[in-house]
Tab-separated table of C-alpha atoms and ligand atoms in Angstrom:
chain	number	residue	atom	x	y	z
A	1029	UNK	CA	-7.648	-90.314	-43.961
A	1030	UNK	CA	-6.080	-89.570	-47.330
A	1031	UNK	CA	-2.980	-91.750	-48.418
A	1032	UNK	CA	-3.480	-94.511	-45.516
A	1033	UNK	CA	-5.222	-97.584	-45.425
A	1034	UNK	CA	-7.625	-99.667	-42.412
A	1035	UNK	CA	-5.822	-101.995	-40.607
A	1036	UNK	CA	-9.060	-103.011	-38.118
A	1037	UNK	CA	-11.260	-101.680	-35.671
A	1038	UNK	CA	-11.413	-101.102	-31.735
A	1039	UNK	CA	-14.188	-100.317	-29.817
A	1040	UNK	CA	-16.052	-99.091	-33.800
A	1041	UNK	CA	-13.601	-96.296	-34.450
A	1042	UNK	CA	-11.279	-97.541	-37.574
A	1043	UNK	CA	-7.421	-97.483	-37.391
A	1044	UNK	CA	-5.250	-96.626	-39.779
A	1045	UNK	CA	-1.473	-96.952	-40.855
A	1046	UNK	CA	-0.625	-94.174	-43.245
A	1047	UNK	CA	1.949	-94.752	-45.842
A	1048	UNK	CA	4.512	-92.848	-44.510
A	1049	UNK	CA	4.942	-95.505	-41.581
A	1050	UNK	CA	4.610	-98.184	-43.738
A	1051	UNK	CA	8.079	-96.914	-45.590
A	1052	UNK	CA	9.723	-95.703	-41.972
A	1053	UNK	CA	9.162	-99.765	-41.146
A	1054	UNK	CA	10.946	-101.096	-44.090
A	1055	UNK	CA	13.694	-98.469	-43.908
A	1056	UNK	CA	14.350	-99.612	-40.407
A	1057	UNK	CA	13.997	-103.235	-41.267
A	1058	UNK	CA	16.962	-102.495	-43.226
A	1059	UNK	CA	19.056	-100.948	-41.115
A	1060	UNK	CA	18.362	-102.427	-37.355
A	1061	UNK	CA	21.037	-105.243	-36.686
A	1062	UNK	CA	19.541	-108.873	-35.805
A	1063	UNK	CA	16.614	-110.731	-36.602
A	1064	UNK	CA	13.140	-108.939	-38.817
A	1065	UNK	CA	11.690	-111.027	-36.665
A	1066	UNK	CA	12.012	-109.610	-33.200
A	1067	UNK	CA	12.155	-106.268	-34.980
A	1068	UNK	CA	8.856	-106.697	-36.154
A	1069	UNK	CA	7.456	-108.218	-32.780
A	1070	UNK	CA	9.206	-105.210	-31.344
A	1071	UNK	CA	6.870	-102.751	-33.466
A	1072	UNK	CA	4.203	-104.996	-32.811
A	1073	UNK	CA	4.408	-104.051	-28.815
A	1074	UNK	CA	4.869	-100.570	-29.393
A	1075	UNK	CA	2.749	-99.981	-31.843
A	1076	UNK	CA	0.100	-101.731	-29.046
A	1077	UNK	CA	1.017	-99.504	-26.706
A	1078	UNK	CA	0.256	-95.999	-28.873
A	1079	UNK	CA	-2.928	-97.654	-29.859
A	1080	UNK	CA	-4.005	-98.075	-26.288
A	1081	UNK	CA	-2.619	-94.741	-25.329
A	1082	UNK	CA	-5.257	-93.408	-28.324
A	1083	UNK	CA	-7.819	-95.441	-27.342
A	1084	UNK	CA	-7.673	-94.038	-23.996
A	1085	UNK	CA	-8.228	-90.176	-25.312
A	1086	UNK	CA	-10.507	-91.353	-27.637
A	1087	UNK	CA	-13.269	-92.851	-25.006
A	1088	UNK	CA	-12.847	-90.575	-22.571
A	1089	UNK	CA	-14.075	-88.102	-25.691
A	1090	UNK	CA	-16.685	-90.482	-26.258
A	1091	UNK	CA	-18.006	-89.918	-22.584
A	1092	UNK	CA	-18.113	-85.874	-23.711
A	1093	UNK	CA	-19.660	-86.795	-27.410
A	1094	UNK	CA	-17.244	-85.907	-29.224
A	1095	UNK	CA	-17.331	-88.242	-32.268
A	1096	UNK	CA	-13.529	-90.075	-32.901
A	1097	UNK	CA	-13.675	-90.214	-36.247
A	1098	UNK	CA	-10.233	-92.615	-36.398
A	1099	UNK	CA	-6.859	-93.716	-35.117
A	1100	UNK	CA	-3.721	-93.514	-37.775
A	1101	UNK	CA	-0.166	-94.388	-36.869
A	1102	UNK	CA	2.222	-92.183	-38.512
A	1103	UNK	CA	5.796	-92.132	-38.392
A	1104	UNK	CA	5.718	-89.415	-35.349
A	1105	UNK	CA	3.416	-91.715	-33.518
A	1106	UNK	CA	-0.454	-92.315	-33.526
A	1107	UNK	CA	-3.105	-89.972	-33.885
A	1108	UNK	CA	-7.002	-90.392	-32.929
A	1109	UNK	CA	-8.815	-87.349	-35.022
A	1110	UNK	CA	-11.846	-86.259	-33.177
A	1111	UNK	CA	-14.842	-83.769	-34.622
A	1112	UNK	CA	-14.875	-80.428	-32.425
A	1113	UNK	CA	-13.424	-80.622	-28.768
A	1114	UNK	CA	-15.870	-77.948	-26.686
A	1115	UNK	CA	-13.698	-74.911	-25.432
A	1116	UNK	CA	-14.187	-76.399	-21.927
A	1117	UNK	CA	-10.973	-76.862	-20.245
A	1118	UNK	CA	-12.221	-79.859	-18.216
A	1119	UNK	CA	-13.387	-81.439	-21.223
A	1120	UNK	CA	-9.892	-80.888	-22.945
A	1121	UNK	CA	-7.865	-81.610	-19.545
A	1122	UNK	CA	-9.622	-85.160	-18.961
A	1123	UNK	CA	-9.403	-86.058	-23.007
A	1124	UNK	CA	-5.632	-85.292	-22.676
A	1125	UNK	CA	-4.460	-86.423	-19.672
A	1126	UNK	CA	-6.048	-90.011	-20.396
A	1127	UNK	CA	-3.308	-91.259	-23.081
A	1128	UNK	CA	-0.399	-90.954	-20.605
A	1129	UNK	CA	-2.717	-92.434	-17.909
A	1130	UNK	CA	-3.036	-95.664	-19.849
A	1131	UNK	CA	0.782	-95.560	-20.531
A	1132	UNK	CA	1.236	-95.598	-16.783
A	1133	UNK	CA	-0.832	-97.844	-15.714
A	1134	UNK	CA	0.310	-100.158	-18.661
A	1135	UNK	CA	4.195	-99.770	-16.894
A	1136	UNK	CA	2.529	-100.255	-13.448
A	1137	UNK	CA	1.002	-103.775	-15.162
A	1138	UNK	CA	4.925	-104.210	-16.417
A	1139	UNK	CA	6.673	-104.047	-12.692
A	1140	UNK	CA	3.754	-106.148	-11.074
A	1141	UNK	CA	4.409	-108.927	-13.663
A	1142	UNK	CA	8.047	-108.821	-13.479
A	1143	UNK	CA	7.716	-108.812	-9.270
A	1144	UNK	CA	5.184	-112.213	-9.286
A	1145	UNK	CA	7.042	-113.949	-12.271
A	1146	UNK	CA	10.357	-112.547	-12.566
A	1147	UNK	CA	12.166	-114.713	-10.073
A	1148	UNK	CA	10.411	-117.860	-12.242
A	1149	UNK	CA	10.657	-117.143	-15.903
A	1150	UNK	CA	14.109	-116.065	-16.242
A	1151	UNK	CA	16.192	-113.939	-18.714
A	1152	UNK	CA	13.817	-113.913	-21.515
A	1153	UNK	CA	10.665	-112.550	-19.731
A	1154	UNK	CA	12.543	-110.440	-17.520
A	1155	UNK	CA	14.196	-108.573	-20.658
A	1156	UNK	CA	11.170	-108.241	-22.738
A	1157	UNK	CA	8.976	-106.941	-19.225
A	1158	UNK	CA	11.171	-104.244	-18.462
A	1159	UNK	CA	11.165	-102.747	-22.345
A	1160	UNK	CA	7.757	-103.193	-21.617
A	1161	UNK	CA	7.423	-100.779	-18.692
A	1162	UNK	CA	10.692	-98.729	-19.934
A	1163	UNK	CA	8.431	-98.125	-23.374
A	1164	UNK	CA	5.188	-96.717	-21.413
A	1165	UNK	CA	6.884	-95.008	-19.306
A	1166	UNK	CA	8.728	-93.226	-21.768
A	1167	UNK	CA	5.524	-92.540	-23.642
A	1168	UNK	CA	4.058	-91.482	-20.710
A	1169	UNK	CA	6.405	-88.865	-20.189
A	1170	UNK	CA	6.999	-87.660	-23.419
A	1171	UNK	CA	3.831	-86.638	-24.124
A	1172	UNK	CA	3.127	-84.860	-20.754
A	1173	UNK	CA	5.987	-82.129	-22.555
A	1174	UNK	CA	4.066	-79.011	-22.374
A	1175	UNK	CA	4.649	-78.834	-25.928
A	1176	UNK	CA	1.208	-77.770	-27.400
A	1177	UNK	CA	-0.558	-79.584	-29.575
A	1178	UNK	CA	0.527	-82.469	-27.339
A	1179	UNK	CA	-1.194	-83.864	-24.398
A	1180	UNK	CA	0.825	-81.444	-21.772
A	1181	UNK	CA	0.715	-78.543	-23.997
A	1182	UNK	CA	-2.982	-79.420	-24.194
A	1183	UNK	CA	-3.611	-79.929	-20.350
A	1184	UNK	CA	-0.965	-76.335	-19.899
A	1185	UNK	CA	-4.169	-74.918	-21.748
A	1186	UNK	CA	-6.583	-76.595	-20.360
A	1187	UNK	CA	-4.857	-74.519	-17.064
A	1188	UNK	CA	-4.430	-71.381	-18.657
A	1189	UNK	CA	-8.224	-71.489	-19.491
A	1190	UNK	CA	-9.146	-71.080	-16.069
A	1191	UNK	CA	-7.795	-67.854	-15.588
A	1192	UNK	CA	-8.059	-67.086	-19.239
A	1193	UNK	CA	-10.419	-66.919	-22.318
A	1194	UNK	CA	-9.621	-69.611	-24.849
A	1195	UNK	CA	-7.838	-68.131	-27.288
A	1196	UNK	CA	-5.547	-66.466	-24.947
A	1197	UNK	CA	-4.960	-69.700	-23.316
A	1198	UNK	CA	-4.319	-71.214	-26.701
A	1199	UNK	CA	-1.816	-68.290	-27.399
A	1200	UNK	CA	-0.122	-69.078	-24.094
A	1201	UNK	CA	0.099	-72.804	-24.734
A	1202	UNK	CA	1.664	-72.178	-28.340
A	1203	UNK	CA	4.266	-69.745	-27.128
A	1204	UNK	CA	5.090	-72.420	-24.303
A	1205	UNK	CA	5.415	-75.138	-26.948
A	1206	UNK	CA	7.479	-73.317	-29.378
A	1207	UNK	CA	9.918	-72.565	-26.558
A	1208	UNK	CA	9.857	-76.289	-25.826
A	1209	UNK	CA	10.238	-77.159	-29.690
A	1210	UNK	CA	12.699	-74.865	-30.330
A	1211	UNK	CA	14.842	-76.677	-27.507
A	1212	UNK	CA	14.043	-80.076	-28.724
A	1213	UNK	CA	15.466	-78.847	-32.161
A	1214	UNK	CA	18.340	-77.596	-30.477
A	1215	UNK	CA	19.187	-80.621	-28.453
A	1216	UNK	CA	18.016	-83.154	-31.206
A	1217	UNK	CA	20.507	-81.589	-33.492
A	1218	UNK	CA	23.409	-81.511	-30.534
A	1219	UNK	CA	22.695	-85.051	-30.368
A	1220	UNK	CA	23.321	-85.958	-34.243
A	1221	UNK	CA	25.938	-83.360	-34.657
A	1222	UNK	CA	27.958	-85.218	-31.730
A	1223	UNK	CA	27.759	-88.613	-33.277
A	1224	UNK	CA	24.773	-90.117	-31.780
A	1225	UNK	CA	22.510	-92.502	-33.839
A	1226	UNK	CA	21.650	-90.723	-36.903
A	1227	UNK	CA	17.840	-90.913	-36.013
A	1228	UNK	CA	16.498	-88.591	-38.682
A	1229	UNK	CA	13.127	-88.005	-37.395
A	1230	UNK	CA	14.363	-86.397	-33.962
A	1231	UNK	CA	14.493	-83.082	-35.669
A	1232	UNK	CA	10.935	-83.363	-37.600
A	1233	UNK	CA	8.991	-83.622	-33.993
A	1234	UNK	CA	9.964	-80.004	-33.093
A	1235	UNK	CA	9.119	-79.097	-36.892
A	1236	UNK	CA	5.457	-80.472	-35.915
A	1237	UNK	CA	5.268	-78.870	-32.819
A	1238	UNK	CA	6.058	-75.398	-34.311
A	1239	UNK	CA	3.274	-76.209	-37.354
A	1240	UNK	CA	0.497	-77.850	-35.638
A	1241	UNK	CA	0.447	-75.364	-32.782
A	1242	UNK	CA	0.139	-72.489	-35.188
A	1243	UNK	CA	-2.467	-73.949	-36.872
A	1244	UNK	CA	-4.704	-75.175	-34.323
A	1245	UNK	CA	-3.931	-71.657	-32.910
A	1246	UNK	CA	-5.760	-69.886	-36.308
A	1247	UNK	CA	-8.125	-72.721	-36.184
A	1248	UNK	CA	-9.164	-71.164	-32.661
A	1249	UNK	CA	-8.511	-67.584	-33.867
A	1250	UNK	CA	-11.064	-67.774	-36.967
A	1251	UNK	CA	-13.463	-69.074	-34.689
A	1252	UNK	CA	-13.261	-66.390	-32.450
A	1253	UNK	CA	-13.280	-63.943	-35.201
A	1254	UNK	CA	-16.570	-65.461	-36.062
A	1255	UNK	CA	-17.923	-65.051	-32.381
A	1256	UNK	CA	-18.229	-61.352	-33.589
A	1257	UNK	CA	-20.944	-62.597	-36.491
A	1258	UNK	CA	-23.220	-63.581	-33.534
A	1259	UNK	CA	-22.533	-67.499	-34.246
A	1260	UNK	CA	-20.231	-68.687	-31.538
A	1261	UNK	CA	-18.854	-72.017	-33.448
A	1262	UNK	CA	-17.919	-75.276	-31.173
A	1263	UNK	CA	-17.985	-73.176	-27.439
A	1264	UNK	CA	-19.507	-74.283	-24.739
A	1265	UNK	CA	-20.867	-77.931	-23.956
A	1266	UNK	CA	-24.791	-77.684	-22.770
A	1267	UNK	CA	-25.059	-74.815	-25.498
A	1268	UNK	CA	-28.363	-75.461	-27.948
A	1269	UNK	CA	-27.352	-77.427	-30.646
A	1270	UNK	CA	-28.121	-74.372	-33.034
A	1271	UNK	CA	-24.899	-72.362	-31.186
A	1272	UNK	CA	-22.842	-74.222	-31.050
A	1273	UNK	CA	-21.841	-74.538	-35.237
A	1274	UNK	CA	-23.047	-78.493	-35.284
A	1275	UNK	CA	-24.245	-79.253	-39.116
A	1276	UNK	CA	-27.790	-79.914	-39.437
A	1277	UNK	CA	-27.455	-83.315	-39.844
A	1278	UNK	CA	-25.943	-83.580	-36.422
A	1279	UNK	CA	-22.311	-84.393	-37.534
A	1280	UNK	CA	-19.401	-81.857	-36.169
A	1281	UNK	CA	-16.891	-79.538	-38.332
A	1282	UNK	CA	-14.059	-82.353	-38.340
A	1283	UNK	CA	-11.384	-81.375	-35.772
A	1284	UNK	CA	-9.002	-79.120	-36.976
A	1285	UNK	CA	-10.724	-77.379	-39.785
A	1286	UNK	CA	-11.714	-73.898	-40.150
A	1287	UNK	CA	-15.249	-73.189	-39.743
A	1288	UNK	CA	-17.535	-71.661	-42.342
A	1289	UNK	CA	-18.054	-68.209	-42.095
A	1290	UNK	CA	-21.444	-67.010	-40.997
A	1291	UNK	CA	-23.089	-65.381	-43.882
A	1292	UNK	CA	-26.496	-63.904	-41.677
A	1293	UNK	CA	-29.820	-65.074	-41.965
A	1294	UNK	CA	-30.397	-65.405	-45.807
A	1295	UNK	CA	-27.458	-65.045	-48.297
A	1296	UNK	CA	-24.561	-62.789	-48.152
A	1297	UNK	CA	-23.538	-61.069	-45.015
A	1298	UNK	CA	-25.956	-58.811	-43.401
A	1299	UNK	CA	-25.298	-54.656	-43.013
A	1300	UNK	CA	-24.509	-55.701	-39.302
A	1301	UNK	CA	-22.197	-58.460	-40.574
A	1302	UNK	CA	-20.418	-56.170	-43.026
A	1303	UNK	CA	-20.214	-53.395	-40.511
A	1304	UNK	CA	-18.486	-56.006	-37.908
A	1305	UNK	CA	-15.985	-56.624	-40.861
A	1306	UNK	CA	-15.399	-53.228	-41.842
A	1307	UNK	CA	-14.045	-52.252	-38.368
A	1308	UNK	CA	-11.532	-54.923	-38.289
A	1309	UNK	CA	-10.669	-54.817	-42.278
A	1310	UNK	CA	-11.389	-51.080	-43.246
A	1311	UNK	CA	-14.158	-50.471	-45.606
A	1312	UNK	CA	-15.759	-53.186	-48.140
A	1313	UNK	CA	-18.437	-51.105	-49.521
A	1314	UNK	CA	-18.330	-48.826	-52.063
A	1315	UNK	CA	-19.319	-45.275	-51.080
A	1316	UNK	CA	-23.306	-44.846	-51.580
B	2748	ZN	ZN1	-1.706	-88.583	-26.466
């Protein structure tokens, strides 16, 4: 990705720090009472547990072969970009629901530890344990919000889709998000407006929320739209390769991006395509 740099590799898929966090860090370094060191140490855990929570949606895509093209922490958190998830909402249920599953798991780890070597190890272990399962949890939980493009907002469609045809259930999830968003705004700015720690980013994860559910949600719209060019782009898993909008060479549209639009079996759009325009968009021809 643009503007961030490799830090290593899990599994083959690189990871990334972008900038951005690299600047959050040092602010924070500056500000945090007590030691850089068990700030840093701090990150170091956390940051850990993200990774793990990525690497868990990113195999489970791998099972479904869609291609994780990397992981990159950011200041709102980490973020594994994958080519085309299929409209399937089993597909997009299990990819989802498999972050918070490793954060839970991870806490479940946490309580065993502190129940077999609690009693021995004292203040030290006990302390660092229990932010331990206090962080995954947390994670967990956070990101089952049904705030689309999150993982619940993303399993809430993966729902609607049963019922529902995709972009529906994508309209569904992003009006169910933006409620949630819109409260988190609310709330986050209750919070700073009534002294609490001036944590400036509160308010920018609603801000996402609202953005990258729109635009996923005309991501999914344009490739419906193009459905009526007879090229359905990225549907169905088990479709022929030549349906389902794959590049020749076999690589996906990255996730996320608009597809190209069909332009018919040689160049230009075909009378058929143009007519299919020309009922949506009124007339593009000149009259004969
Ligand atoms: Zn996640």
């Amino acid at each position: 990705m643009f503007n961030s740099f490799k830090i290593g590799t899990a599994f083959g898929i690189p990871i990334r720090i972008h900038w951005t966090f690299v600047v959050m860090i040092l602010v924070l370094m500056m500000r945090v009472p007590g030691s850089n060191t068990d700030f840093l140490l701090a990150v170091g855990v956390l940051l850990t547990c993200v990774l793990l929570h990525e690497l868990g949606h990113s195999l489970v895509a791998r099972r479904f072969g869609i291609r994780v093209i990397d992981i990159t922490f950011w200041p709102l958190g980490g973020m594994a970009r994958m080519s085309q998830i299929p409209e399937s909402s089993k597909v997009e249920g299990l990819v989802a629901i498999a972050g918070p599953a490793v954060n839970f798991v991870l806490a479940a780890v946490g309580v065993v530890a502190l129940i077999l070597f609690g009693p021995q190890a004292g203040g030290t272990f006990d302390r660092y344990a229990q932010t331990f399962v206090f962080w995954n949890l947390g994670l967990g939980i956070f990101n089952l919000v049904p705030a689309f493009p999150m993982d619940g907002g993303r399993i809430l469609r993966a729902f609607f889709a049963r019922n529902h045809d995709w972009l529906r259930a994508t309209e569904m999830a992003v009006s169910v998000g933006r409620l949630c968003a819109g409260m988190m705004f609310a709330a986050s700015l209750a919070w700073m407006m009534s002294g609490g720690e001036g944590i400036c980013l509160l308010p920018l994860i609603p801000l996402f929320i609202w953005v990258a559910g729109g635009r996923e949600l005309l991501v999914v719209r344009l490739r419906h739209a193009q459905m009526h060019f007879g090229q359905p782009f990225g549907s169905h898993p088990g479709q022929p390769e030549s349906q389902t909008g794959r590049q020749p060479n076999g690589s996906q549209p990255e996730f996320g991006q608009p597809p190209e639009v069909s332009h018919g079996q040689g160049s230009g759009f075909s009378d058929a395509d143009i007519r299919t325009l020309e009922q949506f968009r009124g007339r593009m021809r000149p009259p004969d």
